[in-house]
Amino acid sequence: MSDLRNSRWFGATLALAWLVAVYLVLPMVIVLPVSVTDQRFLSLPHHAISFKHYTALVDNPVWLSSIWRSLLVAGISTVFTVTLGTLAAIGCWRIASRSSEIVRAVLLLPMIVPSIVHALGIYRMWINLDIIDSFFGVILAHTITGIPFVVIAVSAALSNFDVKLERASRNLGATMWQTMRWVILPNIVPGIGAGAVFAFVHSWDEIVVLLFIAGRKIYLLPRAIWDGVHENIDPTIASIATILIIVTLLVMLGERWWRSRSVAVET
Amino acid sequence: MSPLSSLRASYWILVLPALLLLAALYAVPVLSVLWLSVTIPEPGLANYAQLFTNETIARVLVVTIRVCLISTVITLLAGYVVAYVLIHVSERQRQYLLFFVLLPFWLSVLVRSFAWLILLGRQGVVNDTLISLGMIDQPLSLIRNEFGVIVGMVHYMLPYAVLPLFAGMRGIDGRLVFAARGLGFGPVGAFWRVFFPLSLPGVVSAAVLVFVMSLGFYVTPAILGGGKTVMIAEYIAFNILENIRWELATMLASVLLITIFAILFAVSRFFDLRRMFGAAA
């Protein structure tokens, strides 16, 4: 295909693809200079670079406490989501019948139903259960809506795992739990890890259900950003956005580095 | 029951906790939304009649469909170009390009919408730059309208389109394009006659995924539409959080849910949905 690659058509396509890539990262790049503006409104720095919006962030207990609460909620719901999702994925994989296929489709529902629709239902039910605006209520909602992400990641890992190994283990007299612990789980750790990352990010970023079921008491970071964006004057949000962008970037680069290293070790 | 199948049946105990939790605390509340839509304020389909009589609702629906269609088309075009390039460039360039595509994928939708607000606002970076260059006198209206919403939605959806398109194109045998070239097609002819038809299943998966996701979109339209361009999800939220009107909100939520499942059902008659969503994940 070398002649195709050298043709002017491909040159134009290549340029277009990189233009799309620029469009994808441009907004993230622009947040950084805005976060160090010397102005009191959202703009590029006019005269000098200033870190006052970062100090404002550190000095503001509302921002800091919302970050800690979000970490806590995301951490706890990830543990529950991963446990429930992994067990269910293993069960469906091993049963592998028509009914387990249907069950797996049901487990994926929270990903298919729009957030706004389940937010209404959960809001109403949480009022009836009297768990509105409570840690328990938010963690419960995030656990349930995060299950599909874990089921997908773990199912993908299981599809590469030979079911005969499980049968061999059972035939040799291991119980279901021993087989789980010593045969299945060690082989799907990467899938569980990926599921955990998805579950954590899901809870950490979730805003739609949160708007309904949490208020002033459980004030999490997405809500703080949401309110800040609607008030729309304060460059402190640009500084928190910059921190989130940099953390995302570091995690992604770290993951690539780790993966390339483990590939190098294997070969 | 044979011993083997009873062995397999014992695995249901692993599925039950998640299934029961989801049934009691997810399926019940979602079904209750459907139920409320036909029972309050009184049993019947009176709430649904508003779809045809209420002008505000009609406007919201028209805006939603128009914005979703335009965003889906733009997302697919841009995503196709990126996916096509991804399978034709060197490994090194592919890694860089994929990194650019995946970075926004992992970033909070709130942060992304906020970034577009900074860029496109009245005193935003784009307007400031254009004014200081003397290209315009008055700031352009780039947000609080459909333009801003579409820019933000395409940005959100692009990774979701690129990944299934890329997965689909990777399965195309490159030798077929070679063969077409050998049979006398030019590069453009070989693309349209051979490569493009083979990539269509990926295009359909991406189109369905993007369109279905965009229908229920809340955050981006709410922030970049600024209350001027209102789509269905924002209007539903408004009818609960500001204007407590459950009969209207549950009716619109039901319409949204039924539409999405109808689309998925229709598509599943022709395509394997499981493979579609598997490829996207």
XYZ file of C-alpha atoms in Angstrom:
548
model
C 0.000 0.000 0.000
C 3.074 2.220 -0.165
C 1.845 4.076 -3.240
C -1.389 4.848 -1.404
C 0.558 6.100 1.550
C 2.507 8.481 -0.624
C -0.457 9.765 -2.584
C -1.692 13.283 -1.945
C -5.010 11.808 -0.833
C -3.358 10.084 2.042
C -1.365 13.215 2.848
C -4.588 15.198 3.146
C -6.233 12.469 5.252
C -3.238 12.375 7.568
C -3.351 16.145 8.019
C -7.074 15.965 8.735
C -6.585 13.232 11.357
C -3.999 15.301 13.188
C -6.312 18.295 13.004
C -8.946 16.182 14.769
C -6.320 15.185 17.333
C -5.561 18.868 17.971
C -9.290 19.524 18.433
C -9.346 16.699 20.986
C -6.509 18.027 23.138
C -6.804 21.778 22.527
C -9.331 22.471 25.302
C -7.138 20.659 27.790
C -4.053 22.574 26.724
C -5.767 25.945 27.053
C -6.882 25.355 30.654
C -3.292 25.466 31.900
C -2.440 29.087 30.955
C -5.880 30.244 32.105
C -5.263 28.706 35.530
C -2.213 30.932 36.040
C -3.940 34.150 34.987
C -3.329 37.313 36.997
C -6.920 38.409 36.322
C -9.941 37.830 38.547
C -11.998 36.358 35.701
C -11.379 33.477 33.299
C -8.838 34.691 30.752
C -5.281 34.246 29.570
C -2.710 36.019 31.778
C -2.569 39.727 30.845
C 0.567 41.006 32.550
C 2.098 38.252 34.608
C 1.796 34.640 35.627
C 0.170 34.204 39.000
C -0.466 31.161 41.146
C -3.048 32.899 43.301
C -5.850 30.651 42.057
C -3.916 27.625 43.257
C -3.434 29.184 46.703
C -7.138 30.012 46.713
C -7.819 26.345 46.060
C -5.631 25.166 48.932
C -7.009 27.816 51.266
C -10.602 26.945 50.513
C -11.851 24.182 52.824
C -14.868 23.504 50.582
C -12.698 22.414 47.631
C -10.364 20.329 49.762
C -13.111 18.555 51.661
C -15.006 17.840 48.435
C -11.866 16.206 47.005
C -11.398 14.015 50.105
C -15.044 13.025 50.135
C -14.971 12.142 46.452
C -11.884 9.985 46.985
C -13.579 8.241 49.897
C -16.844 7.613 48.029
C -15.034 6.452 44.874
C -12.681 4.200 46.865
C -15.419 2.465 48.847
C -17.805 2.037 45.929
C -14.959 0.641 43.803
C -14.360 -2.136 46.378
C -18.057 -3.108 46.341
C -18.452 -2.771 42.574
C -15.355 -4.842 41.816
C -16.400 -7.602 44.237
C -19.956 -7.856 42.920
C -19.031 -7.401 39.275
C -16.152 -9.882 39.281
C -18.161 -12.634 40.981
C -21.075 -12.111 38.620
C -18.837 -12.121 35.528
C -17.162 -15.365 36.637
C -20.544 -16.948 37.341
C -21.973 -16.008 33.945
C -18.808 -17.147 32.198
C -18.835 -20.569 33.871
C -22.584 -21.190 33.534
C -22.506 -20.092 29.873
C -26.144 -20.859 29.137
C -28.927 -18.870 27.543
C -30.145 -17.648 30.921
C -26.695 -16.505 32.000
C -26.420 -14.534 28.756
C -29.660 -12.782 29.614
C -28.402 -12.103 33.136
C -25.210 -10.602 31.736
C -27.290 -8.292 29.511
C -29.295 -7.227 32.592
C -26.048 -6.483 34.444
C -25.055 -4.111 31.618
C -28.298 -2.108 31.816
C -26.950 0.806 33.899
C -24.565 1.542 31.036
C -27.306 1.537 28.391
C -30.095 3.367 30.239
C -29.374 7.131 30.142
C -28.195 8.489 33.504
C -31.014 10.995 33.634
C -33.609 8.191 33.514
C -32.161 6.108 36.342
C -31.355 9.283 38.258
C -35.107 10.031 38.488
C -35.935 6.515 39.683
C -33.059 6.307 42.146
C -33.880 9.786 43.497
C -37.455 8.778 44.245
C -36.528 5.435 45.754
C -33.750 6.946 47.886
C -36.271 9.441 49.287
C -38.554 6.539 50.243
C -35.658 4.626 51.802
C -34.576 7.818 53.590
C -30.980 7.578 52.339
C -31.012 10.814 50.342
C -27.945 13.054 50.842
C -26.091 10.386 52.820
C -22.736 8.689 52.248
C -24.484 5.337 52.222
C -26.949 6.455 49.528
C -24.272 7.884 47.222
C -21.959 4.876 47.629
C -24.869 2.524 46.967
C -25.873 4.390 43.791
C -22.299 4.493 42.488
C -21.787 0.794 43.296
C -24.868 -0.234 41.333
C -24.283 2.004 38.315
C -20.599 0.963 38.173
C -21.231 -2.788 37.896
C -21.379 -2.911 34.037
C -17.858 -1.525 33.701
C -16.418 -4.281 35.890
C -18.514 -7.003 34.230
C -17.248 -5.951 30.776
C -13.600 -5.740 31.802
C -13.616 -9.059 33.708
C -15.612 -10.849 30.981
C -13.029 -9.721 28.416
C -10.246 -11.189 30.568
C -12.203 -14.432 31.069
C -12.780 -14.873 27.338
C -9.012 -15.421 27.019
C -8.934 -17.951 29.866
C -9.357 -21.649 29.081
C -12.410 -23.062 30.828
C -10.722 -26.513 30.829
C -8.367 -25.339 33.554
C -11.352 -24.686 35.773
C -12.755 -28.151 35.001
C -9.402 -29.796 35.679
C -9.224 -28.067 39.042
C -12.725 -29.251 39.990
C -12.013 -32.797 38.785
C -8.919 -32.894 40.970
C -11.202 -32.258 43.938
C -10.923 -28.523 44.514
C -14.086 -26.797 45.752
C -15.626 -23.905 43.859
C -14.023 -21.385 46.227
C -10.593 -23.030 46.035
C -10.837 -23.013 42.247
C -11.773 -19.337 42.332
C -8.952 -18.403 44.635
C -6.124 -20.440 43.108
C -7.076 -20.967 39.461
C -9.460 -18.328 38.126
C -8.645 -15.128 40.020
C -4.847 -15.192 39.491
C -5.433 -15.473 35.753
C -7.772 -12.505 35.418
C -6.003 -9.965 37.640
C -5.399 -7.520 34.756
C -9.109 -7.578 33.883
C -10.091 -6.962 37.491
C -7.580 -4.117 37.660
C -9.012 -2.516 34.524
C -12.523 -2.935 35.951
C -11.421 -1.269 39.186
C -10.020 1.715 37.292
C -13.256 2.063 35.308
C -15.350 1.774 38.488
C -13.239 4.348 40.315
C -13.352 6.855 37.451
C -17.093 6.266 37.079
C -17.742 7.233 40.698
C -15.172 10.041 40.720
C -16.705 11.749 37.651
C -20.388 10.939 38.151
C -22.542 14.055 38.299
C -26.046 13.328 36.966
C -27.284 10.978 39.708
C -25.311 13.007 42.233
C -27.242 16.182 41.389
C -30.408 14.407 42.476
C -29.371 12.336 45.474
C -26.755 14.517 47.179
C -26.995 18.047 48.454
C -25.127 20.208 50.904
C -24.180 17.371 53.242
C -22.465 15.099 50.724
C -20.801 17.798 48.647
C -18.501 15.947 46.239
C -15.983 17.344 43.765
C -18.122 17.011 40.588
C -20.866 18.961 42.329
C -18.385 21.630 43.398
C -17.134 21.950 39.804
C -20.715 21.977 38.503
C -21.715 24.798 40.846
C -18.509 26.673 40.040
C -19.083 26.406 36.292
C -22.601 27.738 36.688
C -21.408 30.692 38.716
C -18.787 30.988 35.998
C -16.422 33.694 37.184
C -13.882 32.010 39.336
C -10.541 30.902 37.810
C -10.122 28.545 40.804
C -11.977 25.989 38.666
C -9.282 26.324 36.016
C -6.704 25.398 38.638
C -8.648 22.338 39.816
C -9.240 21.385 36.164
C -5.506 21.703 35.470
C -4.702 19.439 38.405
C -7.211 16.834 37.170
C -5.776 17.006 33.637
C -2.212 16.580 34.896
C -3.161 13.660 37.156
C -4.977 11.956 34.223
C -1.947 12.529 32.000
C 0.460 11.120 34.596
C -1.683 8.042 35.213
C -1.931 7.362 31.462
C 1.806 7.826 30.922
C 2.542 5.688 33.991
C 0.294 2.916 32.701
C 2.039 2.945 29.299
C 5.456 2.924 30.917
C 4.443 0.050 33.201
C 2.998 -1.926 30.303
C 6.010 -1.418 28.052
C 8.273 -2.472 30.943
C 6.299 -5.638 31.649
C 6.360 -6.506 27.928
C 10.140 -6.006 27.972
C 10.468 -8.295 31.006
C 8.421 -11.035 29.341
C 10.434 -11.068 26.122
C -29.725 -33.213 36.959
C -26.343 -34.622 35.970
C -23.431 -33.960 38.351
C -21.762 -31.757 35.753
C -24.704 -29.455 35.344
C -25.279 -29.249 39.097
C -21.621 -28.254 39.377
C -22.269 -25.500 36.890
C -25.509 -24.524 38.603
C -23.587 -23.898 41.832
C -22.023 -20.899 40.098
C -25.339 -19.063 40.238
C -24.422 -18.187 43.819
C -21.711 -15.901 42.404
C -24.167 -14.108 40.144
C -26.940 -13.658 42.691
C -25.583 -10.797 44.844
C -25.094 -8.450 41.876
C -28.311 -9.586 40.225
C -30.476 -9.149 43.324
C -28.964 -5.751 44.119
C -29.557 -4.602 40.565
C -33.091 -5.967 40.485
C -34.153 -4.386 43.781
C -32.326 -1.063 43.629
C -31.952 -0.469 39.904
C -34.624 -2.258 37.881
C -37.374 -1.346 40.358
C -36.623 2.404 40.353
C -36.241 2.512 36.550
C -39.500 0.622 36.058
C -41.163 2.928 38.565
C -40.325 5.840 36.261
C -42.238 4.089 33.459
C -45.059 3.258 35.861
C -45.359 6.821 37.184
C -45.545 8.190 33.659
C -48.888 6.424 33.108
C -50.327 6.700 36.627
C -49.796 10.270 37.842
C -51.688 12.496 38.195
C -54.248 9.897 37.061
C -54.033 6.575 35.181
C -53.901 6.878 31.400
C -51.822 8.260 28.565
C -52.761 11.911 29.170
C -49.120 12.816 29.924
C -48.062 11.462 26.551
C -50.629 13.620 24.763
C -48.451 16.582 25.735
C -45.869 15.370 23.227
C -48.234 16.635 20.548
C -49.838 19.614 22.280
C -47.121 21.252 24.373
C -45.017 23.628 22.284
C -42.084 23.759 24.685
C -41.791 19.985 24.648
C -42.024 19.901 20.862
C -39.205 22.447 20.639
C -37.029 20.474 23.070
C -37.568 17.285 21.066
C -36.767 18.944 17.758
C -33.585 20.512 19.162
C -32.552 17.173 20.697
C -32.987 15.223 17.480
C -31.324 17.873 15.317
C -28.310 18.297 17.619
C -27.887 14.523 18.000
C -28.081 13.867 14.254
C -25.607 16.626 13.389
C -23.192 15.592 16.158
C -23.389 11.938 15.129
C -22.623 12.709 11.481
C -19.670 14.980 12.332
C -18.369 12.513 14.920
C -18.491 9.650 12.414
C -16.741 11.628 9.662
C -13.967 12.803 11.979
C -13.738 9.410 13.678
C -13.512 7.611 10.344
C -10.605 9.760 9.230
C -8.756 9.152 12.502
C -9.413 5.397 12.482
C -8.368 5.139 8.821
C -5.119 6.919 9.554
C -4.572 4.815 12.691
C -4.382 1.587 10.696
C -2.213 3.061 7.934
C 0.579 4.808 9.830
C 3.702 3.502 11.559
C 3.371 1.928 14.997
C 5.055 4.930 16.589
C 2.703 7.484 15.052
C -0.266 5.233 15.866
C 0.692 5.223 19.548
C 0.848 9.033 19.633
C -2.454 9.443 17.816
C -4.194 6.879 20.052
C -2.844 8.684 23.093
C -4.412 11.921 21.856
C -7.723 10.143 21.301
C -7.733 8.439 24.695
C -6.635 11.402 26.813
C -10.021 13.154 26.654
C -11.721 9.755 27.063
C -10.325 9.493 30.592
C -10.961 13.087 31.530
C -14.065 14.185 33.417
C -16.862 15.401 31.154
C -17.277 18.396 33.465
C -13.677 19.460 33.024
C -13.993 19.103 29.260
C -17.159 21.188 29.052
C -15.555 23.782 31.289
C -12.530 23.902 28.966
C -14.809 24.595 26.000
C -16.477 27.338 28.016
C -13.077 28.991 28.460
C -12.301 28.686 24.765
C -15.640 29.686 23.289
C -17.154 32.118 25.807
C -17.846 35.798 24.985
C -14.575 36.794 26.621
C -13.082 33.427 25.804
C -9.742 32.675 24.258
C -11.074 32.342 20.693
C -12.968 35.644 20.754
C -10.092 37.460 22.507
C -7.632 36.219 19.923
C -9.810 37.104 16.951
C -10.486 40.596 18.323
C -6.829 41.312 19.093
C -5.955 40.175 15.565
C -8.522 42.639 14.270
C -10.493 39.947 12.456
C -13.767 40.762 14.229
C -15.106 43.778 16.142
C -17.821 42.119 18.196
C -17.353 38.828 20.023
C -18.978 35.896 18.206
C -21.694 33.883 19.954
C -20.035 30.497 20.165
C -21.808 29.114 23.230
C -25.351 29.229 24.577
C -26.417 27.946 21.164
C -26.454 24.723 19.175
C -23.004 25.385 17.757
C -21.392 25.270 21.207
C -23.345 22.179 22.225
C -22.351 20.334 19.037
C -18.673 21.273 19.445
C -18.714 19.890 22.994
C -20.724 16.768 22.151
C -18.578 15.795 19.167
C -15.555 16.219 21.409
C -17.059 13.870 23.986
C -18.231 11.254 21.471
C -15.158 11.047 19.234
C -13.252 8.418 21.248
C -16.415 6.283 21.365
C -16.561 6.411 17.556
C -12.846 5.958 16.891
C -12.483 2.782 18.977
C -15.154 0.619 17.242
C -14.201 2.040 13.821
C -10.560 1.230 14.481
C -11.440 -2.273 15.712
C -13.575 -2.876 12.601
C -10.942 -1.613 10.153
C -8.217 -3.705 11.759
C -10.191 -6.782 10.724
C -10.101 -5.785 7.025
C -7.582 -7.745 4.985
C -5.254 -5.132 3.474
C -4.438 -7.485 0.588
C -7.947 -6.916 -0.780
C -7.104 -3.259 -1.376
C -3.847 -4.360 -3.013
C -5.783 -6.717 -5.249
C -8.141 -3.911 -6.269
C -5.136 -1.730 -7.105
C -3.651 -4.596 -9.120
C -6.919 -4.882 -11.027
C -6.558 -1.303 -12.128
C -8.400 0.803 -9.546
C -6.822 4.098 -8.526
C -6.260 4.768 -4.807
C -9.613 6.540 -4.513
C -11.495 3.880 -6.470
C -9.956 1.077 -4.412
C -10.984 2.877 -1.248
C -14.622 3.434 -2.259
C -15.175 0.099 -3.951
C -13.307 -2.186 -1.544
C -12.219 -0.652 1.754
C -15.251 1.488 2.508
C -17.908 -1.258 2.044
C -15.862 -3.582 4.255
C -15.684 -0.925 6.974
C -19.448 -0.336 7.015
C -20.272 -2.716 9.920
C -17.900 -0.699 12.110
C -19.553 2.518 10.913
C -23.001 1.213 11.841
C -21.853 0.160 15.345
C -20.217 3.516 15.913
C -23.251 5.391 14.580
C -25.689 3.543 16.842
C -23.434 3.867 19.878
C -22.860 7.594 19.360
C -26.455 8.459 18.493
C -27.935 6.485 21.397
C -25.461 7.997 23.856
C -26.028 11.517 22.604
C -29.825 11.321 22.954
C -29.615 11.154 26.752
C -26.746 13.586 27.112
C -27.034 15.977 30.024
C -23.819 17.623 31.198
C -22.397 19.055 27.966
C -25.674 20.549 26.645
C -26.474 21.939 30.097
C -23.119 23.735 30.374
C -22.525 24.794 26.759
C -26.197 25.354 25.927
C -26.415 27.744 28.865
C -30.179 27.344 29.233
C -30.752 28.555 25.647
C -30.277 25.288 23.787
C -32.184 22.808 25.935
C -32.109 19.099 25.158
C -34.394 16.429 26.587
C -32.189 15.307 29.499
C -31.715 18.850 30.757
C -35.430 19.515 30.409
C -36.221 16.379 32.448
C -33.838 17.479 35.211
C -35.307 20.981 35.147
C -38.786 19.519 35.652
C -37.688 17.765 38.835
C -35.030 19.975 40.375
C -36.577 23.401 39.656
C -40.182 22.854 38.689
C -41.435 19.841 40.575
C -43.461 18.210 37.783
C -43.029 14.466 38.069
C -45.727 13.620 35.536
C -43.893 15.549 32.810
C -40.402 14.390 33.782
C -41.289 10.697 34.033
C -43.166 10.842 30.719
C -40.172 12.368 28.901
C -37.765 9.965 30.622
C -39.955 7.063 29.475
C -40.015 8.407 25.916
C -36.212 8.633 25.985
C -35.820 5.126 27.378
C -38.316 3.546 24.979
C -36.757 5.320 21.981
C -33.288 4.061 22.866
C -34.451 0.482 23.365
C -36.480 0.625 20.141
C -33.369 1.730 18.228
C -31.241 -0.978 19.828
C -33.909 -3.595 19.153
C -34.258 -2.561 15.497
C -30.496 -2.648 15.001
C -30.149 -5.992 16.790
C -32.329 -7.607 14.106
C -29.522 -6.971 11.617
C -26.364 -6.777 13.727
C -24.885 -8.639 16.646
C -25.277 -6.083 19.422
C -23.043 -7.962 21.811
C -20.145 -7.767 19.430
C -20.914 -4.110 18.842
C -20.746 -3.138 22.464
C -17.919 -5.559 23.107
C -15.875 -3.766 20.480
C -16.635 -0.419 22.041
C -15.530 -1.444 25.512
